[in-house]
mmCIF file of C-alpha atoms in Angstrom:
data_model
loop_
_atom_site.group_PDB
_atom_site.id
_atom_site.type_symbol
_atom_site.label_atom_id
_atom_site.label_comp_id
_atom_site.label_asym_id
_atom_site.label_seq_id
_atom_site.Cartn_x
_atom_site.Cartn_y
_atom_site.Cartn_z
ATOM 1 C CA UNK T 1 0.000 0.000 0.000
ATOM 2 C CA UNK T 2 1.285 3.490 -0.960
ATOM 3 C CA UNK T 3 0.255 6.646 0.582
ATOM 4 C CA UNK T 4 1.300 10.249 0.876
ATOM 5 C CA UNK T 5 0.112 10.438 4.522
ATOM 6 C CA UNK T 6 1.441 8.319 7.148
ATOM 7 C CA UNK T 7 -0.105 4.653 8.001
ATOM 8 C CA UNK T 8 -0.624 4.116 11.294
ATOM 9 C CA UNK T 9 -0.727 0.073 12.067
ATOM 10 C CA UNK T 10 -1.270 -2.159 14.548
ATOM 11 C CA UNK T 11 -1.295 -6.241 15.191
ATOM 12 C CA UNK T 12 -2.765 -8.670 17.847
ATOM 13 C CA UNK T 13 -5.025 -11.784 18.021
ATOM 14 C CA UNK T 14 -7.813 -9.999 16.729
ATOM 15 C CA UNK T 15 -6.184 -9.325 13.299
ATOM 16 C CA UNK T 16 -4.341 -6.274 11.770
ATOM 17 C CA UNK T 17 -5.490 -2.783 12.366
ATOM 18 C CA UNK T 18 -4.308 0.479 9.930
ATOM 19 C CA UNK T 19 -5.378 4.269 9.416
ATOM 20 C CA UNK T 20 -4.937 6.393 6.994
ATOM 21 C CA UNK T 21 -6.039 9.830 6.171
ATOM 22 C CA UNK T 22 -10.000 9.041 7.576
ATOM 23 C CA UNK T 23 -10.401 5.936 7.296
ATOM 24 C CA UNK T 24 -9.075 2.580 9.889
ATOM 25 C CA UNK T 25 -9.367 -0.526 8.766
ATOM 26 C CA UNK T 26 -9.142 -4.047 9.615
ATOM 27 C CA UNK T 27 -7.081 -6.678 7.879
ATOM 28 C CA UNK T 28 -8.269 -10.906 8.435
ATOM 29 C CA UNK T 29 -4.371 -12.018 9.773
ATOM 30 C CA UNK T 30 -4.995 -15.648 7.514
ATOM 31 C CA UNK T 31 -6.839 -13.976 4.132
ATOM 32 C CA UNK T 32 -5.731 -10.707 4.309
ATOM 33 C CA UNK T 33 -9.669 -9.312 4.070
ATOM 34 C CA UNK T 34 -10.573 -6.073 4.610
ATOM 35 C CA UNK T 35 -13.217 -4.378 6.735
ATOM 36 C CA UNK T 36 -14.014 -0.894 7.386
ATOM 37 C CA UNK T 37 -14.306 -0.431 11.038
ATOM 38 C CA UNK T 38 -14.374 3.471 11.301
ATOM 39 C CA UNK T 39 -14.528 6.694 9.052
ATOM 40 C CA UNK T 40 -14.115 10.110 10.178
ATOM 41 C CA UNK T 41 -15.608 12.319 7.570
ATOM 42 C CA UNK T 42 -12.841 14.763 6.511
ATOM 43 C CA UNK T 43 -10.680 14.756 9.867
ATOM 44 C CA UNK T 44 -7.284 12.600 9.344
ATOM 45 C CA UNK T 45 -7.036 10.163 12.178
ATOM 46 C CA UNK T 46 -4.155 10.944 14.897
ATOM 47 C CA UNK T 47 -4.155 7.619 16.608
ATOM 48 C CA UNK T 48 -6.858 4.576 17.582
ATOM 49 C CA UNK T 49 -7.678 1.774 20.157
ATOM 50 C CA UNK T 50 -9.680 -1.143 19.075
ATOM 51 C CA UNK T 51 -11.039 -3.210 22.192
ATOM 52 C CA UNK T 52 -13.697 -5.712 21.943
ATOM 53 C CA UNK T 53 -16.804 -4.752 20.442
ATOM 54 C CA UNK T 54 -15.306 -0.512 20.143
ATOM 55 C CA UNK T 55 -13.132 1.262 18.952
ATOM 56 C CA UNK T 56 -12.051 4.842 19.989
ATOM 57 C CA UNK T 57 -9.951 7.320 17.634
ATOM 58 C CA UNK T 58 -8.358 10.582 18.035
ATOM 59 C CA UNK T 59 -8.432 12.843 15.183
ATOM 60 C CA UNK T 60 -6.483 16.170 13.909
ATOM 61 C CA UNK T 61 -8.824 19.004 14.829
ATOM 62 C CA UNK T 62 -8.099 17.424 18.601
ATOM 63 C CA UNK T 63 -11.052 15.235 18.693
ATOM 64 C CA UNK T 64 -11.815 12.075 19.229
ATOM 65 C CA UNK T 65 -14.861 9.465 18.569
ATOM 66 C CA UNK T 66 -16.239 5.890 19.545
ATOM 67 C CA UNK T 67 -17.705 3.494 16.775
ATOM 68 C CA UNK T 68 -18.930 0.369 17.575
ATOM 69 C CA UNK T 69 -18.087 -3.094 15.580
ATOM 70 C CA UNK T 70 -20.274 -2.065 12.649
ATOM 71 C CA UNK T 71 -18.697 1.212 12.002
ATOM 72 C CA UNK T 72 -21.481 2.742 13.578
ATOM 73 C CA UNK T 73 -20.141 6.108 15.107
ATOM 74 C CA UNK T 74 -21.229 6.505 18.622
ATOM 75 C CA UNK T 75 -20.489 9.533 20.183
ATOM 76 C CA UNK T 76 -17.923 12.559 19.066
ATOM 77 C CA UNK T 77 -16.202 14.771 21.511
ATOM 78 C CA UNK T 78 -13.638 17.850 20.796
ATOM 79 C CA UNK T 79 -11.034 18.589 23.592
ATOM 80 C CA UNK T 80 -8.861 21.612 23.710
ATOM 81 C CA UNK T 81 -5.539 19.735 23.227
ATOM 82 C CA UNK T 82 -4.592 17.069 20.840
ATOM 83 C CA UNK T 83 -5.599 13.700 21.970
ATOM 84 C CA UNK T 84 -1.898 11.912 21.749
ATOM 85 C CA UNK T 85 -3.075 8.683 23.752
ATOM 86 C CA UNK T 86 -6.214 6.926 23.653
ATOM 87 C CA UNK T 87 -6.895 3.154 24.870
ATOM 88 C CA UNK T 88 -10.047 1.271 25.606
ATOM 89 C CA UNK T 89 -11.135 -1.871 27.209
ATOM 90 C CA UNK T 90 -13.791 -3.921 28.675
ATOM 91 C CA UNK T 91 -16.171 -0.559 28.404
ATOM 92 C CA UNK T 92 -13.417 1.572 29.763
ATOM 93 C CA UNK T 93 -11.934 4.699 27.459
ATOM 94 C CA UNK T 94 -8.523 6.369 28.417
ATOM 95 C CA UNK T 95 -7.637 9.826 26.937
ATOM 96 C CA UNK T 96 -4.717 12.091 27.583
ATOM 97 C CA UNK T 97 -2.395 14.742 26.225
ATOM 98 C CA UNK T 98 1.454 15.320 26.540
ATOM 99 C CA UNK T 99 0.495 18.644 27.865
ATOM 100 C CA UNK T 100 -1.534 17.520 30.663
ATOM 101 C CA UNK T 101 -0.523 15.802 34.104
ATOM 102 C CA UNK T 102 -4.038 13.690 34.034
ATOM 103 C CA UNK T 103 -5.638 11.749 32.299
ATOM 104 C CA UNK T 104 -9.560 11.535 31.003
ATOM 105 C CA UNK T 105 -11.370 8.404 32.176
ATOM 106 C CA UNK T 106 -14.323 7.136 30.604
ATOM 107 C CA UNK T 107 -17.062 4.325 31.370
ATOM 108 C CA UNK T 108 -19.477 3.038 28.900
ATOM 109 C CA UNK T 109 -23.491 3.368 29.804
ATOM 110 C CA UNK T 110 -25.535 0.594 28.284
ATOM 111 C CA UNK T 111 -28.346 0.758 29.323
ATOM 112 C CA UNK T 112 -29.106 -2.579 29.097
ATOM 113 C CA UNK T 113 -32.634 -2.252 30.946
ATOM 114 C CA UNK T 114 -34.418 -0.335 28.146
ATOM 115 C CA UNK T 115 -33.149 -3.035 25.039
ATOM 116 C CA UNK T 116 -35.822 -4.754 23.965
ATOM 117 C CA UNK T 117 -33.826 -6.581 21.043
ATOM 118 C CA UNK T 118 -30.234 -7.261 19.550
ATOM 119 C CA UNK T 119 -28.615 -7.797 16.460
ATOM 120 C CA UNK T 120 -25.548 -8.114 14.834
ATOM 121 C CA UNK T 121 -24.363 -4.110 14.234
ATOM 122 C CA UNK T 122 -22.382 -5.229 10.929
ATOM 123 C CA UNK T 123 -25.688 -5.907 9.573
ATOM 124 C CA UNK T 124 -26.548 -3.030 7.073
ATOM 125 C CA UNK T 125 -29.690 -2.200 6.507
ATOM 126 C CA UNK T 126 -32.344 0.817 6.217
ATOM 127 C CA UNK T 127 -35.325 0.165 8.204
ATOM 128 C CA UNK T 128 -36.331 -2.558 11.121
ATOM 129 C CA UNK T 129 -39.268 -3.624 12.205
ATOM 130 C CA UNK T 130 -41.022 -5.282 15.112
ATOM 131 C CA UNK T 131 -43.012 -8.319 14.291
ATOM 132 C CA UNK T 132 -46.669 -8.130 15.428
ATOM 133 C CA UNK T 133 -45.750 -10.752 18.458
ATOM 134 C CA UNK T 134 -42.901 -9.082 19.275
ATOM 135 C CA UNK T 135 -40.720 -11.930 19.129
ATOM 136 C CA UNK T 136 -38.667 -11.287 16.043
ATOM 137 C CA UNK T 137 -37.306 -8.372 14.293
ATOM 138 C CA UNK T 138 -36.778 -7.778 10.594
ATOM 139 C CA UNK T 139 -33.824 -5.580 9.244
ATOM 140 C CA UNK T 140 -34.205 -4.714 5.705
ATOM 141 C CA UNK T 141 -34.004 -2.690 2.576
ATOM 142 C CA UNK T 142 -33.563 -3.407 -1.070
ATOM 143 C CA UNK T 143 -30.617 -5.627 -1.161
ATOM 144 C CA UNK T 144 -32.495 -7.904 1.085
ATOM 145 C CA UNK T 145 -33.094 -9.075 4.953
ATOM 146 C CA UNK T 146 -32.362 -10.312 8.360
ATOM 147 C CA UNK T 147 -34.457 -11.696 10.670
ATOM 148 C CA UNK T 148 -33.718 -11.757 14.936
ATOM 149 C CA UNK T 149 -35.057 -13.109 17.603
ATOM 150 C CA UNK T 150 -34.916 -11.092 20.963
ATOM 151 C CA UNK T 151 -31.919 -12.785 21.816
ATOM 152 C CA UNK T 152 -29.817 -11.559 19.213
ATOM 153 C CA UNK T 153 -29.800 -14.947 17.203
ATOM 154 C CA UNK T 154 -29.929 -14.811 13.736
ATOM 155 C CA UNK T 155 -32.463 -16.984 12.270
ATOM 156 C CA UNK T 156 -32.686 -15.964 8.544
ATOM 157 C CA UNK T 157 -30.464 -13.883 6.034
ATOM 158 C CA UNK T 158 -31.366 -13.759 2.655
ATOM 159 C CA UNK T 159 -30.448 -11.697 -0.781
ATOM 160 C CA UNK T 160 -33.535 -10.254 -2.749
ATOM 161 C CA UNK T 161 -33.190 -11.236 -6.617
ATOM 162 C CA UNK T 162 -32.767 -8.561 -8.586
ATOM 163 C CA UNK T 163 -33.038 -5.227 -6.467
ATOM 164 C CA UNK T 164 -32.274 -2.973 -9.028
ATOM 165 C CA UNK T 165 -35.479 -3.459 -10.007
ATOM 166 C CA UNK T 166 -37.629 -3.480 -7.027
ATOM 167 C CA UNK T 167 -40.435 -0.447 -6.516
ATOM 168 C CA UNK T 168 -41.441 -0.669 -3.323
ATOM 169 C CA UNK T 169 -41.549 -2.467 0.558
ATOM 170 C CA UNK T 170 -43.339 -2.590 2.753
ATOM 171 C CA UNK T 171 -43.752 -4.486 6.670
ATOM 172 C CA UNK T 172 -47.589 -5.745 7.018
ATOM 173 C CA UNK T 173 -48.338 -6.187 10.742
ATOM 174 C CA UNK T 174 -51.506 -9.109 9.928
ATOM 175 C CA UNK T 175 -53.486 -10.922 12.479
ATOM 176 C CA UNK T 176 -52.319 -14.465 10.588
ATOM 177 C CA UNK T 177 -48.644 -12.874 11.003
ATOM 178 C CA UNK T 178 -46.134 -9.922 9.899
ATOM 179 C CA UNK T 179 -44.534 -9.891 6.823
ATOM 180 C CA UNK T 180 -41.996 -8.186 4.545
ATOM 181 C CA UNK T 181 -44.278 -7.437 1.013
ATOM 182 C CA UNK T 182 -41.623 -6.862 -1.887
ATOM 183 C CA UNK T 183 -42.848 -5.168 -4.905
ATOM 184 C CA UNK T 184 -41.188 -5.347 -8.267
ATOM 185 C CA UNK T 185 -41.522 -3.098 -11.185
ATOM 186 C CA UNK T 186 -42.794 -6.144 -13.541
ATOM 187 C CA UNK T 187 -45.604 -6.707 -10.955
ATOM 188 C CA UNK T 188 -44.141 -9.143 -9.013
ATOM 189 C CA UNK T 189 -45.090 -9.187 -5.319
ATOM 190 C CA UNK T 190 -43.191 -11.660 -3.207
ATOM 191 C CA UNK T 191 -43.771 -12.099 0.588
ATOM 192 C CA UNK T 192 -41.374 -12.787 2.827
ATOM 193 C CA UNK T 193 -42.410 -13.786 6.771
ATOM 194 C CA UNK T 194 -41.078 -11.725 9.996
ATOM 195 C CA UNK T 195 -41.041 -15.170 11.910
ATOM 196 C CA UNK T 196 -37.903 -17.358 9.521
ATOM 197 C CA UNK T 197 -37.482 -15.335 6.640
ATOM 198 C CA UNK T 198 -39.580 -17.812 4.486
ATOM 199 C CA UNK T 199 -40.802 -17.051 1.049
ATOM 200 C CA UNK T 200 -44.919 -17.175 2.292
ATOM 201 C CA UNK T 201 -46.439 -16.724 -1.196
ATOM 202 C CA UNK T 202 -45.652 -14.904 -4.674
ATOM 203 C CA UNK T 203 -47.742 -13.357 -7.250
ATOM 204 C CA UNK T 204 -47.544 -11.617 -10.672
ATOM 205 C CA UNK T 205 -49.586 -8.676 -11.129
ATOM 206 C CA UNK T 206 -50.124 -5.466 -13.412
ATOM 207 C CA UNK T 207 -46.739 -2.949 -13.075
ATOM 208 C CA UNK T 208 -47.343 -0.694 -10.416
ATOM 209 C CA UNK T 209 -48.446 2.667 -11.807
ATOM 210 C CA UNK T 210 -46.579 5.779 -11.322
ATOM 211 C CA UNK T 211 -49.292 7.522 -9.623
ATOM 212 C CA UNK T 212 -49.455 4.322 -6.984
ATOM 213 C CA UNK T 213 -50.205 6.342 -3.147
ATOM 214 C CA UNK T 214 -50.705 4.513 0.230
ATOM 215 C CA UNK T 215 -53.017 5.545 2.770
ATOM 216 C CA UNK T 216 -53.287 5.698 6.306
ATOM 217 C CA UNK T 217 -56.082 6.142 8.517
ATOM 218 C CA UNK T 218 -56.739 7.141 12.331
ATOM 219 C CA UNK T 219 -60.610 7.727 13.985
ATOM 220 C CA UNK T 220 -60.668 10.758 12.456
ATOM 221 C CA UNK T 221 -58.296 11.497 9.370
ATOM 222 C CA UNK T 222 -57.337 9.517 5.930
ATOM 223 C CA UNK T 223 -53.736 10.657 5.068
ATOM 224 C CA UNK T 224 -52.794 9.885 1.319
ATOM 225 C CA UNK T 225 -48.757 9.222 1.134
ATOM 226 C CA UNK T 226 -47.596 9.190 -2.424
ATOM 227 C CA UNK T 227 -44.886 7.279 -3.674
ATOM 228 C CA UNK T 228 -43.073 10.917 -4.835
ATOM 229 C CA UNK T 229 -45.124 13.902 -3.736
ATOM 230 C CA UNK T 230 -46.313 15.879 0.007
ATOM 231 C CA UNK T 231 -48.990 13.532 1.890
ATOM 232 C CA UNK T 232 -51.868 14.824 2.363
ATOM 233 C CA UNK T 233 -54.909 15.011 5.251
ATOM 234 C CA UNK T 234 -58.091 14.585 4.560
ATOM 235 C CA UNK T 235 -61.153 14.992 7.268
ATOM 236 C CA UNK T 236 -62.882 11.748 7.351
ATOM 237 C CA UNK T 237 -66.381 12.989 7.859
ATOM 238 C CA UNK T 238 -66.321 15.719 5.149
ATOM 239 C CA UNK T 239 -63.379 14.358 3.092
ATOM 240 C CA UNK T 240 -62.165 18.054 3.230
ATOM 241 C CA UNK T 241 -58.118 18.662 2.885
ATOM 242 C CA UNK T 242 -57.136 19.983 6.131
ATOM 243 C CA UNK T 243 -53.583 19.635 6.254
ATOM 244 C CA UNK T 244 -49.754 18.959 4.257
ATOM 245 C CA UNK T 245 -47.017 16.646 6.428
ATOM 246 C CA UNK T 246 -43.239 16.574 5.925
ATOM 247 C CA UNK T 247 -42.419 17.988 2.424
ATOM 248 C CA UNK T 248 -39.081 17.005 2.227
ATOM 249 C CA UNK T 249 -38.957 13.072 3.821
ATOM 250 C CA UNK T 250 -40.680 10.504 2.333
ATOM 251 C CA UNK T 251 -43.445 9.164 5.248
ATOM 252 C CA UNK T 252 -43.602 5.294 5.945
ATOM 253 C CA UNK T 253 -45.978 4.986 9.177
ATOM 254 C CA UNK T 254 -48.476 6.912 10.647
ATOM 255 C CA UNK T 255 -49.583 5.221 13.982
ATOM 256 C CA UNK T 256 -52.321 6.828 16.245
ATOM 257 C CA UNK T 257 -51.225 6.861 20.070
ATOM 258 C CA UNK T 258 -54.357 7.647 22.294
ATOM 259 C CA UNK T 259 -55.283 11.268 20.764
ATOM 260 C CA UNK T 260 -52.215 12.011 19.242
ATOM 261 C CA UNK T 261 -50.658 10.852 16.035
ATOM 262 C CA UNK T 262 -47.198 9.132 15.202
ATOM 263 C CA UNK T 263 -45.680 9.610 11.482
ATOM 264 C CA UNK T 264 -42.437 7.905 10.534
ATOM 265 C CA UNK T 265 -40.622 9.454 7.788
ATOM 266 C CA UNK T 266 -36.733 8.472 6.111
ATOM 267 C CA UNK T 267 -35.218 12.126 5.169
ATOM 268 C CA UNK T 268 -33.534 12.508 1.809
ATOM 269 C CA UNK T 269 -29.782 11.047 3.294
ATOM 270 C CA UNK T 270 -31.449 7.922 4.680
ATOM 271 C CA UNK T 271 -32.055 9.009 8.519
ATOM 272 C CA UNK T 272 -35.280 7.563 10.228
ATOM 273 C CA UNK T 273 -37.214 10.293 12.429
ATOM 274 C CA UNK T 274 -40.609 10.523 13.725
ATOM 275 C CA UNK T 275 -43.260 13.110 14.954
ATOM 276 C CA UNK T 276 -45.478 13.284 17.475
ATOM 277 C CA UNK T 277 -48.353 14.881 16.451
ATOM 278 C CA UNK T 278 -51.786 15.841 18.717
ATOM 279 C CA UNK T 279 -54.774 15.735 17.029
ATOM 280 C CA UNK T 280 -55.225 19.261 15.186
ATOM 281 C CA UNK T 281 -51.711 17.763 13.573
ATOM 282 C CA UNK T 282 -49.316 20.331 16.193
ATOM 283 C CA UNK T 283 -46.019 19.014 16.014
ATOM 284 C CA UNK T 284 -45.844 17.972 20.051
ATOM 285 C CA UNK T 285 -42.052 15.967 19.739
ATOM 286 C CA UNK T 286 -39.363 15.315 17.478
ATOM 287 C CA UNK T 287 -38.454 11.520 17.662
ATOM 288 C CA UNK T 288 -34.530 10.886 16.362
ATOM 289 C CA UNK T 289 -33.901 7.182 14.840
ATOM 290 C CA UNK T 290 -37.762 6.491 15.709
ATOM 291 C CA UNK T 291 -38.136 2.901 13.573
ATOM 292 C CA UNK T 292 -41.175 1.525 15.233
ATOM 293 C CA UNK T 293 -44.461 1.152 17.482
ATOM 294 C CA UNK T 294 -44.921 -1.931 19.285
ATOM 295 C CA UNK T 295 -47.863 -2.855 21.962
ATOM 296 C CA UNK T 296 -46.233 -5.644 23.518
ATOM 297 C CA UNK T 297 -44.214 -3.755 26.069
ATOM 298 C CA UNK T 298 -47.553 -1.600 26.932
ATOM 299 C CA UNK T 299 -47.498 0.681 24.398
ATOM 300 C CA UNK T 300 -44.070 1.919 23.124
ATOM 301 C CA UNK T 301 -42.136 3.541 20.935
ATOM 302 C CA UNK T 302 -39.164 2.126 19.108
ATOM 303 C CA UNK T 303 -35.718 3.318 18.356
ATOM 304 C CA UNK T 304 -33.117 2.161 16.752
ATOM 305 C CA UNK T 305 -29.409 2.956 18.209
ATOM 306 C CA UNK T 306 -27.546 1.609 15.705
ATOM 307 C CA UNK T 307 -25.337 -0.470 17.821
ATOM 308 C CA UNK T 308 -26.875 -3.734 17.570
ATOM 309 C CA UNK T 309 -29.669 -2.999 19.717
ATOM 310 C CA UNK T 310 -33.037 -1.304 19.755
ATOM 311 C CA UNK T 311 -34.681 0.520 22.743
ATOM 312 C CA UNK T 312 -38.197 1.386 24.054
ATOM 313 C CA UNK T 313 -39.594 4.069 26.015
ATOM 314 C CA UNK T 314 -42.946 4.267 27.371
ATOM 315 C CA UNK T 315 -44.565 1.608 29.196
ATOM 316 C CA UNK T 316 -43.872 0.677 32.886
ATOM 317 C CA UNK T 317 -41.933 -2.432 31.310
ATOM 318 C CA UNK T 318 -39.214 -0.640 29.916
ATOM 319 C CA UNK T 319 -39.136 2.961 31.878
#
């Protein structure tokens, strides 16, 4: 490897680890494979510590920044002096500076009480998804999916054929079961269960048209979400427009809670959000990494860390 900017390397049991510029990588010690394992935008990296399932890394502009094993950047932090040491281990973080007589200790916080699932963080995906009895969970988007049960097992993985040409997907939450429905451009609809991964059925039907919308409904609204366009609110009763939502994310959900409202949108660079909405559609609380709304922890709502895990809040369950 040839570079203009200096390599930093190191080498253990766990394989072979080496930065340079913004990116740290990880080398397999028997096939030489490579894995990204942290990327720091446009700030060169200074030095790194890989331990266990995190890694921490200093960078130029005298910051430094924890990613977990998928690459997944926790947290960020500037300090007012370089960061020339940094070690972590067993969900302990060490930094210091030559300047300094002391040194910065830090202690990861779980929070292991509000999980309600696990996965595997290296899995990529764009959305997850609860099944309807809350025993599995579905990570997906158009290359394919993974399904988990709430012990972190993995219990299907499978590649969708041809997603270049897929139009659509969408999670069904059915009384019979939940279900991943893929939509092709040729009409194709394929079904894919939330309990194994299992192909449930297939059908071939009409192309989907380009002026295909989904709706959504609560006691006393009928939103109309097109594929590319603003949704729209329409009063039940008088079928009357009474409102626009998000103009600039595309909206996936819309869940009523009690009186208020829950929309799930995916902005235009791929980041889940939600709002809470009351019922004259007031924007009451903007939910980050929102993914999902699940009764069977008394009513909560879903978010996804993007560590391997997914936590709740609401419900005397999960606090």
């Amino acid at each position: 490897m040839d570079s203009r900017d200096r390599f930093l390397i190191k080498a253990g049991e766990e394989g072979i680890f080496l930065a340079n510029q913004n990116v740290l990588v990880r080398f397999d010690p028997d096939t030489l494979e490579e894995t990204e394992i942290a990327f720091t935008d446009d700030r060169n990296i200074t030095g790194f510590s890989v331990g266990g399932s995190y890694t921490v890394v200093a960078t130029d502009d005298n910051g430094f920044s924890f990613f977990d094993k998928g690459a997944n950047r926790m947290s960020s932090e500037n300090c007012q002096e370089p960061c020339d040491f940094t070690h972590t281990a067993g969900g302990y973080a060490l930094i210091a500076n030559r300047s300094e007589p002391s040194v910065r200790l830090m202690k990861l916080e779980s929070h292991s009480e509000t999980e309600v699932m696990s996965y595997d963080s290296k899995d990529l995906h764009d959305e997850a998804r609860i099944s309807r009895d809350g025993k599995t969970v579905m990570l997906f988007d158009y290359e394919g999916f993974s399904v988990y049960d709430r012990e972190g097992k993995n219990l299907a993985r499978e590649e969708l054929p041809d997603p270049e040409t897929i139009y659509d997907q969408q999670f069904r939450k059915e009384e019979d079961g939940s279900f991943l429905e893929v939509i092709w451009y040729d009409g194709t609809v394929r079904c894919y269960s939330a309990a194994d991964g299992s192909l449930m059925r297939e059908t071939a039907g009409d192309p989907p048209g380009k002026d295909l919308y989904e709706e959504f409904f609560t006691d006393r609204y009928r939103i109309i979400s097109p594929l590319h366009g603003t949704p729209e609110v329409y009063d039940r009763d008088t079928e009357k427009k009474v409102a626009e939502l998000e103009k600039k994310s595309y909206l996936t959900y819309v869940t009523q809670l009690g009186d208020d409202i829950v929309t799930e949108y995916i902005s235009a660079a791929g980041q889940r959000y939600g709002l809470l909405l009351n019922d004259l559609l007031e924007t009451l609380a903007y939910l980050p990494d929102l993914c999902d709304f699940c009764t069977l922890w008394a009513d909560g709502l879903c978010f996804l860390c993007r560590r391997g895990s997914r936590r709740s809040e609401g419900g005397e369950d999960t606090g």
